[in-house]
PDB file of C-alpha atoms in Angstrom:
ATOM      1  CA  UNK H  22       2.636 -51.631  92.379  1.00 96.00           C
ATOM      2  CA  UNK H  23       5.466 -52.064  90.160  1.00 97.00           C
ATOM      3  CA  UNK H  24       7.609 -55.177  90.017  1.00 98.00           C
ATOM      4  CA  UNK H  25      10.478 -56.290  88.209  1.00 98.00           C
ATOM      5  CA  UNK H  26      11.560 -59.751  88.884  1.00 98.00           C
ATOM      6  CA  UNK H  27      14.914 -60.911  87.711  1.00 98.00           C
ATOM      7  CA  UNK H  28      15.494 -64.741  86.820  1.00 98.00           C
ATOM      8  CA  UNK H  29      17.921 -66.818  84.650  1.00 98.00           C
ATOM      9  CA  UNK H  30      21.327 -66.290  87.141  1.00 97.00           C
ATOM     10  CA  UNK H  31      23.462 -69.176  87.858  1.00 98.00           C
ATOM     11  CA  UNK H  32      26.933 -70.952  87.613  1.00 98.00           C
ATOM     12  CA  UNK H  33      28.933 -70.895  84.497  1.00 98.00           C
ATOM     13  CA  UNK H  34      32.120 -71.664  83.732  1.00 98.00           C
ATOM     14  CA  UNK H  35      34.674 -68.729  82.058  1.00 98.00           C
ATOM     15  CA  UNK H  36      33.630 -68.495  78.559  1.00 98.00           C
ATOM     16  CA  UNK H  37      30.093 -69.741  78.641  1.00 98.00           C
ATOM     17  CA  UNK H  38      27.228 -67.797  77.980  1.00 98.00           C
ATOM     18  CA  UNK H  39      24.107 -67.204  79.890  1.00 98.00           C
ATOM     19  CA  UNK H  40      20.342 -65.068  79.593  1.00 98.00           C
ATOM     20  CA  UNK H  41      19.199 -63.125  82.557  1.00 98.00           C
ATOM     21  CA  UNK H  42      15.327 -61.983  82.145  1.00 98.00           C
ATOM     22  CA  UNK H  43      13.251 -59.325  83.642  1.00 98.00           C
ATOM     23  CA  UNK H  44       9.478 -59.667  84.251  1.00 98.00           C
ATOM     24  CA  UNK H  45       7.795 -56.058  84.876  1.00 98.00           C
ATOM     25  CA  UNK H  46       4.538 -55.789  85.627  1.00 98.00           C
ATOM     26  CA  UNK H  47       2.477 -52.791  87.371  1.00 98.00           C
ATOM     27  CA  UNK H  48       3.492 -49.867  85.084  1.00 97.00           C
ATOM     28  CA  UNK H  49       3.601 -49.341  81.087  1.00 97.00           C
ATOM     29  CA  UNK H  50       6.625 -51.265  80.370  1.00 97.00           C
ATOM     30  CA  UNK H  51       6.757 -49.820  77.014  1.00 96.00           C
ATOM     31  CA  UNK H  52       6.801 -46.088  77.797  1.00 96.00           C
ATOM     32  CA  UNK H  53      10.471 -46.844  79.510  1.00 96.00           C
ATOM     33  CA  UNK H  54      13.701 -46.793  79.061  1.00 96.00           C
ATOM     34  CA  UNK H  55      15.333 -49.986  81.219  1.00 97.00           C
ATOM     35  CA  UNK H  56      18.901 -50.870  82.600  1.00 98.00           C
ATOM     36  CA  UNK H  57      20.675 -53.400  83.996  1.00 98.00           C
ATOM     37  CA  UNK H  58      22.936 -52.405  87.364  1.00 98.00           C
ATOM     38  CA  UNK H  59      25.320 -55.271  88.321  1.00 98.00           C
ATOM     39  CA  UNK H  60      26.714 -55.521  91.844  1.00 98.00           C
ATOM     40  CA  UNK H  61      30.217 -57.602  92.414  1.00 98.00           C
ATOM     41  CA  UNK H  62      30.700 -59.191  95.754  1.00 97.00           C
ATOM     42  CA  UNK H  63      31.352 -56.942  98.397  1.00 96.00           C
ATOM     43  CA  UNK H  64      31.430 -53.851  95.839  1.00 97.00           C
ATOM     44  CA  UNK H  65      29.834 -51.109  94.718  1.00 98.00           C
ATOM     45  CA  UNK H  66      27.291 -50.162  92.354  1.00 98.00           C
ATOM     46  CA  UNK H  67      28.131 -50.582  88.393  1.00 98.00           C
ATOM     47  CA  UNK H  68      26.038 -49.730  85.504  1.00 98.00           C
ATOM     48  CA  UNK H  69      25.893 -52.421  82.883  1.00 98.00           C
ATOM     49  CA  UNK H  70      23.623 -51.640  79.913  1.00 98.00           C
ATOM     50  CA  UNK H  71      20.122 -49.544  78.932  1.00 97.00           C
ATOM     51  CA  UNK H  72      17.561 -49.597  76.202  1.00 97.00           C
ATOM     52  CA  UNK H  73      14.965 -47.343  74.822  1.00 96.00           C
ATOM     53  CA  UNK H  74      11.670 -47.820  74.709  1.00 96.00           C
ATOM     54  CA  UNK H  75      11.357 -48.871  71.560  1.00 95.00           C
ATOM     55  CA  UNK H  76      14.584 -51.062  71.218  1.00 95.00           C
ATOM     56  CA  UNK H  77      16.207 -48.642  68.928  1.00 95.00           C
ATOM     57  CA  UNK H  78      19.152 -47.310  71.422  1.00 96.00           C
ATOM     58  CA  UNK H  79      21.554 -49.648  73.272  1.00 97.00           C
ATOM     59  CA  UNK H  80      24.354 -48.714  75.486  1.00 97.00           C
ATOM     60  CA  UNK H  81      27.068 -50.451  77.355  1.00 98.00           C
ATOM     61  CA  UNK H  82      29.905 -49.913  80.227  1.00 98.00           C
ATOM     62  CA  UNK H  83      32.946 -50.926  78.024  1.00 97.00           C
ATOM     63  CA  UNK H  84      34.191 -53.619  79.895  1.00 97.00           C
ATOM     64  CA  UNK H  85      31.019 -55.786  77.885  1.00 98.00           C
ATOM     65  CA  UNK H  86      30.549 -54.277  74.819  1.00 98.00           C
ATOM     66  CA  UNK H  87      31.090 -56.651  72.046  1.00 97.00           C
ATOM     67  CA  UNK H  88      29.758 -59.838  74.870  1.00 98.00           C
ATOM     68  CA  UNK H  89      26.422 -58.562  76.390  1.00 98.00           C
ATOM     69  CA  UNK H  90      23.413 -57.843  74.260  1.00 98.00           C
ATOM     70  CA  UNK H  91      20.346 -56.243  76.271  1.00 98.00           C
ATOM     71  CA  UNK H  92      16.766 -56.226  74.347  1.00 98.00           C
ATOM     72  CA  UNK H  93      13.354 -56.050  75.491  1.00 98.00           C
ATOM     73  CA  UNK H  94      10.202 -57.122  74.336  1.00 98.00           C
ATOM     74  CA  UNK H  95       7.617 -54.830  74.906  1.00 98.00           C
ATOM     75  CA  UNK H  96       4.521 -57.652  74.312  1.00 98.00           C
ATOM     76  CA  UNK H  97       6.035 -59.580  76.843  1.00 98.00           C
ATOM     77  CA  UNK H  98       6.554 -57.238  79.670  1.00 98.00           C
ATOM     78  CA  UNK H  99      10.304 -58.400  79.464  1.00 98.00           C
ATOM     79  CA  UNK H 100      13.792 -57.055  79.537  1.00 98.00           C
ATOM     80  CA  UNK H 101      16.778 -59.360  78.475  1.00 98.00           C
ATOM     81  CA  UNK H 102      20.551 -59.375  78.609  1.00 98.00           C
ATOM     82  CA  UNK H 103      22.308 -61.891  77.114  1.00 98.00           C
ATOM     83  CA  UNK H 104      25.866 -62.567  78.138  1.00 98.00           C
ATOM     84  CA  UNK H 105      28.365 -64.703  76.284  1.00 98.00           C
ATOM     85  CA  UNK H 106      32.283 -65.052  76.790  1.00 98.00           C
ATOM     86  CA  UNK H 107      31.901 -64.513  80.693  1.00 98.00           C
ATOM     87  CA  UNK H 108      34.517 -63.536  82.832  1.00 98.00           C
ATOM     88  CA  UNK H 109      35.391 -64.644  86.724  1.00 98.00           C
ATOM     89  CA  UNK H 110      35.064 -60.597  86.686  1.00 98.00           C
ATOM     90  CA  UNK H 111      31.367 -60.793  85.452  1.00 98.00           C
ATOM     91  CA  UNK H 112      30.493 -62.539  88.676  1.00 98.00           C
ATOM     92  CA  UNK H 113      28.233 -60.656  90.334  1.00 98.00           C
ATOM     93  CA  UNK H 114      24.175 -59.851  91.203  1.00 98.00           C
ATOM     94  CA  UNK H 115      22.688 -58.249  88.497  1.00 98.00           C
ATOM     95  CA  UNK H 116      19.630 -55.737  89.134  1.00 98.00           C
ATOM     96  CA  UNK H 117      17.329 -54.616  86.367  1.00 98.00           C
ATOM     97  CA  UNK H 118      16.277 -51.259  87.033  1.00 98.00           C
ATOM     98  CA  UNK H 119      13.688 -48.589  85.405  1.00 98.00           C
ATOM     99  CA  UNK H 120      14.481 -45.289  84.887  1.00 97.00           C
ATOM    100  CA  UNK H 121      11.897 -43.020  85.233  1.00 95.00           C
ATOM    101  CA  UNK H 122      12.105 -40.659  81.900  1.00 88.00           C
ATOM    102  CA  UNK H 123       9.326 -41.706  79.702  1.00 85.00           C
ATOM    103  CA  UNK H 124      10.112 -39.036  76.714  1.00 78.00           C
ATOM    104  CA  UNK H 125      13.667 -38.917  77.617  1.00 87.00           C
ATOM    105  CA  UNK H 126      16.504 -40.642  79.484  1.00 89.00           C
ATOM    106  CA  UNK H 127      16.425 -39.612  83.122  1.00 92.00           C
ATOM    107  CA  UNK H 128      19.356 -42.109  84.676  1.00 95.00           C
ATOM    108  CA  UNK H 129      17.217 -42.053  87.700  1.00 96.00           C
ATOM    109  CA  UNK H 130      16.383 -45.650  89.250  1.00 98.00           C
ATOM    110  CA  UNK H 131      13.686 -44.963  90.849  1.00 97.00           C
ATOM    111  CA  UNK H 132      12.279 -49.428  91.072  1.00 98.00           C
ATOM    112  CA  UNK H 133      14.556 -51.886  91.619  1.00 98.00           C
ATOM    113  CA  UNK H 134      14.156 -55.654  90.971  1.00 98.00           C
ATOM    114  CA  UNK H 135      15.584 -58.041  93.384  1.00 98.00           C
ATOM    115  CA  UNK H 136      18.382 -59.474  91.599  1.00 98.00           C
ATOM    116  CA  UNK H 137      20.515 -62.265  90.237  1.00 98.00           C
ATOM    117  CA  UNK H 138      23.120 -63.839  91.202  1.00 98.00           C
ATOM    118  CA  UNK H 139      25.740 -64.526  88.164  1.00 98.00           C
ATOM    119  CA  UNK H 140      28.716 -67.032  89.065  1.00 98.00           C
ATOM    120  CA  UNK H 141      31.620 -67.371  86.279  1.00 98.00           C
ATOM    121  CA  UNK H 142      33.914 -70.125  87.917  1.00 97.00           C
ATOM    122  CA  UNK H 143      35.443 -73.338  86.739  1.00 96.00           C
TER     123      UNK H 143
ATOM    124  CA  UNK L  24      34.624 -39.769  81.802  1.00 86.00           C
ATOM    125  CA  UNK L  25      33.065 -38.051  84.723  1.00 92.00           C
ATOM    126  CA  UNK L  26      34.286 -39.617  88.097  1.00 94.00           C
ATOM    127  CA  UNK L  27      32.230 -39.862  91.461  1.00 96.00           C
ATOM    128  CA  UNK L  28      34.088 -39.963  94.735  1.00 96.00           C
ATOM    129  CA  UNK L  29      33.035 -39.901  98.126  1.00 98.00           C
ATOM    130  CA  UNK L  30      33.520 -39.515 101.470  1.00 98.00           C
ATOM    131  CA  UNK L  31      34.244 -41.141 104.073  1.00 97.00           C
ATOM    132  CA  UNK L  32      34.001 -43.970 102.936  1.00 97.00           C
ATOM    133  CA  UNK L  33      32.650 -45.821 106.081  1.00 98.00           C
ATOM    134  CA  UNK L  34      31.149 -43.925 109.151  1.00 97.00           C
ATOM    135  CA  UNK L  35      29.936 -45.175 113.184  1.00 97.00           C
ATOM    136  CA  UNK L  36      27.543 -42.649 114.713  1.00 97.00           C
ATOM    137  CA  UNK L  37      24.848 -42.811 117.397  1.00 97.00           C
ATOM    138  CA  UNK L  38      21.280 -43.178 117.198  1.00 97.00           C
ATOM    139  CA  UNK L  39      19.912 -39.408 116.970  1.00 97.00           C
ATOM    140  CA  UNK L  40      23.470 -38.487 115.280  1.00 98.00           C
ATOM    141  CA  UNK L  41      23.505 -36.118 112.535  1.00 98.00           C
ATOM    142  CA  UNK L  42      25.408 -37.828 109.338  1.00 98.00           C
ATOM    143  CA  UNK L  43      26.550 -36.143 106.624  1.00 98.00           C
ATOM    144  CA  UNK L  44      28.395 -37.648 103.338  1.00 98.00           C
ATOM    145  CA  UNK L  45      30.043 -35.849 100.684  1.00 98.00           C
ATOM    146  CA  UNK L  46      30.234 -37.003  96.961  1.00 98.00           C
ATOM    147  CA  UNK L  47      32.248 -34.983  94.455  1.00 97.00           C
ATOM    148  CA  UNK L  48      32.327 -35.019  90.672  1.00 96.00           C
ATOM    149  CA  UNK L  49      35.333 -34.872  87.825  1.00 95.00           C
ATOM    150  CA  UNK L  50      33.355 -32.019  86.628  1.00 95.00           C
ATOM    151  CA  UNK L  51      30.525 -30.029  86.674  1.00 95.00           C
ATOM    152  CA  UNK L  52      27.212 -32.139  86.622  1.00 94.00           C
ATOM    153  CA  UNK L  53      24.729 -29.166  87.558  1.00 94.00           C
ATOM    154  CA  UNK L  54      22.291 -30.798  89.742  1.00 94.00           C
ATOM    155  CA  UNK L  55      22.203 -34.410  88.042  1.00 96.00           C
ATOM    156  CA  UNK L  56      22.705 -36.329  90.957  1.00 97.00           C
ATOM    157  CA  UNK L  57      21.110 -39.223  93.108  1.00 98.00           C
ATOM    158  CA  UNK L  58      21.360 -40.598  95.911  1.00 98.00           C
ATOM    159  CA  UNK L  59      20.117 -44.358  96.991  1.00 98.00           C
ATOM    160  CA  UNK L  60      20.279 -46.088 100.310  1.00 98.00           C
ATOM    161  CA  UNK L  61      21.268 -50.049  99.430  1.00 98.00           C
ATOM    162  CA  UNK L  62      20.096 -52.478 102.782  1.00 98.00           C
ATOM    163  CA  UNK L  63      22.365 -55.581 102.912  1.00 94.00           C
ATOM    164  CA  UNK L  64      21.065 -58.143 100.752  1.00 94.00           C
ATOM    165  CA  UNK L  65      18.598 -55.816  99.153  1.00 97.00           C
ATOM    166  CA  UNK L  66      18.502 -53.715  96.083  1.00 98.00           C
ATOM    167  CA  UNK L  67      19.216 -50.075  96.194  1.00 98.00           C
ATOM    168  CA  UNK L  68      16.455 -47.850  96.819  1.00 98.00           C
ATOM    169  CA  UNK L  69      16.250 -43.858  95.257  1.00 98.00           C
ATOM    170  CA  UNK L  70      16.304 -41.304  98.065  1.00 98.00           C
ATOM    171  CA  UNK L  71      16.899 -38.175  96.668  1.00 98.00           C
ATOM    172  CA  UNK L  72      16.929 -37.298  93.316  1.00 97.00           C
ATOM    173  CA  UNK L  73      18.530 -34.177  91.352  1.00 97.00           C
ATOM    174  CA  UNK L  74      20.698 -33.544  94.088  1.00 97.00           C
ATOM    175  CA  UNK L  75      18.160 -32.018  96.881  1.00 98.00           C
ATOM    176  CA  UNK L  76      14.492 -33.573  96.027  1.00 98.00           C
ATOM    177  CA  UNK L  77      13.112 -36.229  98.241  1.00 98.00           C
ATOM    178  CA  UNK L  78      11.998 -39.247  96.764  1.00 97.00           C
ATOM    179  CA  UNK L  79       8.230 -39.776  97.768  1.00 96.00           C
ATOM    180  CA  UNK L  80       7.750 -42.326 100.536  1.00 97.00           C
ATOM    181  CA  UNK L  81      11.437 -41.297 102.140  1.00 98.00           C
ATOM    182  CA  UNK L  82      11.598 -39.574 105.403  1.00 98.00           C
ATOM    183  CA  UNK L  83      12.000 -36.023 106.118  1.00 98.00           C
ATOM    184  CA  UNK L  84      15.365 -36.636 107.902  1.00 98.00           C
ATOM    185  CA  UNK L  85      17.302 -37.355 104.476  1.00 98.00           C
ATOM    186  CA  UNK L  86      18.237 -34.472 102.499  1.00 98.00           C
ATOM    187  CA  UNK L  87      20.735 -33.850  99.702  1.00 98.00           C
ATOM    188  CA  UNK L  88      22.495 -30.937  98.763  1.00 98.00           C
ATOM    189  CA  UNK L  89      24.885 -29.119  95.988  1.00 97.00           C
ATOM    190  CA  UNK L  90      25.390 -28.562  92.651  1.00 97.00           C
ATOM    191  CA  UNK L  91      28.001 -28.471  90.166  1.00 96.00           C
ATOM    192  CA  UNK L  92      30.497 -30.389  91.485  1.00 96.00           C
ATOM    193  CA  UNK L  93      30.064 -30.849  94.986  1.00 97.00           C
ATOM    194  CA  UNK L  94      27.250 -33.037  97.197  1.00 98.00           C
ATOM    195  CA  UNK L  95      26.117 -33.553 100.533  1.00 98.00           C
ATOM    196  CA  UNK L  96      23.743 -36.321 102.300  1.00 98.00           C
ATOM    197  CA  UNK L  97      22.492 -35.872 105.441  1.00 98.00           C
ATOM    198  CA  UNK L  98      20.920 -38.341 107.751  1.00 98.00           C
ATOM    199  CA  UNK L  99      19.046 -35.221 110.775  1.00 98.00           C
ATOM    200  CA  UNK L 100      18.778 -38.162 112.729  1.00 98.00           C
ATOM    201  CA  UNK L 101      20.388 -41.505 112.470  1.00 98.00           C
ATOM    202  CA  UNK L 102      18.000 -44.173 113.029  1.00 98.00           C
ATOM    203  CA  UNK L 103      18.975 -47.520 113.743  1.00 97.00           C
ATOM    204  CA  UNK L 104      17.034 -48.721 110.348  1.00 97.00           C
ATOM    205  CA  UNK L 105      19.440 -45.906 108.357  1.00 98.00           C
ATOM    206  CA  UNK L 106      22.082 -48.724 108.703  1.00 97.00           C
ATOM    207  CA  UNK L 107      23.067 -49.161 104.914  1.00 98.00           C
ATOM    208  CA  UNK L 108      25.503 -47.932 102.285  1.00 98.00           C
ATOM    209  CA  UNK L 109      24.783 -45.102 100.438  1.00 98.00           C
ATOM    210  CA  UNK L 110      25.742 -44.288  96.801  1.00 98.00           C
ATOM    211  CA  UNK L 111      25.624 -41.571  94.391  1.00 98.00           C
ATOM    212  CA  UNK L 112      25.451 -41.573  90.821  1.00 97.00           C
ATOM    213  CA  UNK L 113      25.346 -38.938  87.866  1.00 96.00           C
ATOM    214  CA  UNK L 114      24.252 -40.643  84.842  1.00 95.00           C
ATOM    215  CA  UNK L 115      25.961 -44.105  84.367  1.00 95.00           C
ATOM    216  CA  UNK L 116      28.898 -43.392  86.919  1.00 95.00           C
ATOM    217  CA  UNK L 117      27.974 -44.576  90.951  1.00 97.00           C
ATOM    218  CA  UNK L 118      30.202 -43.343  93.459  1.00 97.00           C
ATOM    219  CA  UNK L 119      32.099 -46.281  95.912  1.00 98.00           C
ATOM    220  CA  UNK L 120      29.385 -45.893  98.334  1.00 98.00           C
ATOM    221  CA  UNK L 121      29.786 -45.033 102.277  1.00 98.00           C
ATOM    222  CA  UNK L 122      28.955 -47.682 104.753  1.00 98.00           C
ATOM    223  CA  UNK L 123      27.025 -46.099 108.081  1.00 98.00           C
ATOM    224  CA  UNK L 124      26.775 -48.365 111.205  1.00 97.00           C
ATOM    225  CA  UNK L 125      25.609 -47.389 114.445  1.00 95.00           C
ATOM    226  CA  UNK L 126      28.449 -46.634 117.184  1.00 93.00           C
TER     227      UNK L 126
END
């Protein structure tokens, strides 16, 4: 059974940092693109970042470029999101999601974690 | 950048009703359009991919159609467990969502 379990969320002050983790199991993690998608309270879904199977390609939504870094450790079946210079508008539930594509990026998110809440507030 | 719009933003329907949601892309996206269901407090769930393909295990009352810029998502007979917000998605763009309630 495919499982994605996020952790690392919490309350952080504006300007602070946080590192999210996503532990994957039940599939060959190293074969898939992975993404982070967030949802601000009461709002819709927003794609944040993604990373290629070997970590050689990474893409970000404009609003987080230069502040967030996506990474992965295939030996540990884990995905990460390092978030620096956090702003109030980064407050959201952050989901990790698997892209179904194994050879190419399909932008088709077939499995999602349960999410971890990040609150940026003083 | 491609913009995705959905209508309506919310709707109320009776159990057994046919429900239709539309999604429009600001430019031709062929059939690269997916639909997700999100129940309150839960993660999104993939229902339809590539505009019209039903994800494995998803009830057949859900369907999708369209290509180019105009897409439709349909629930043929609304059930109480279908109460959720539905999102269309193309690449890194999600639509704003349609909240479906029972009348």
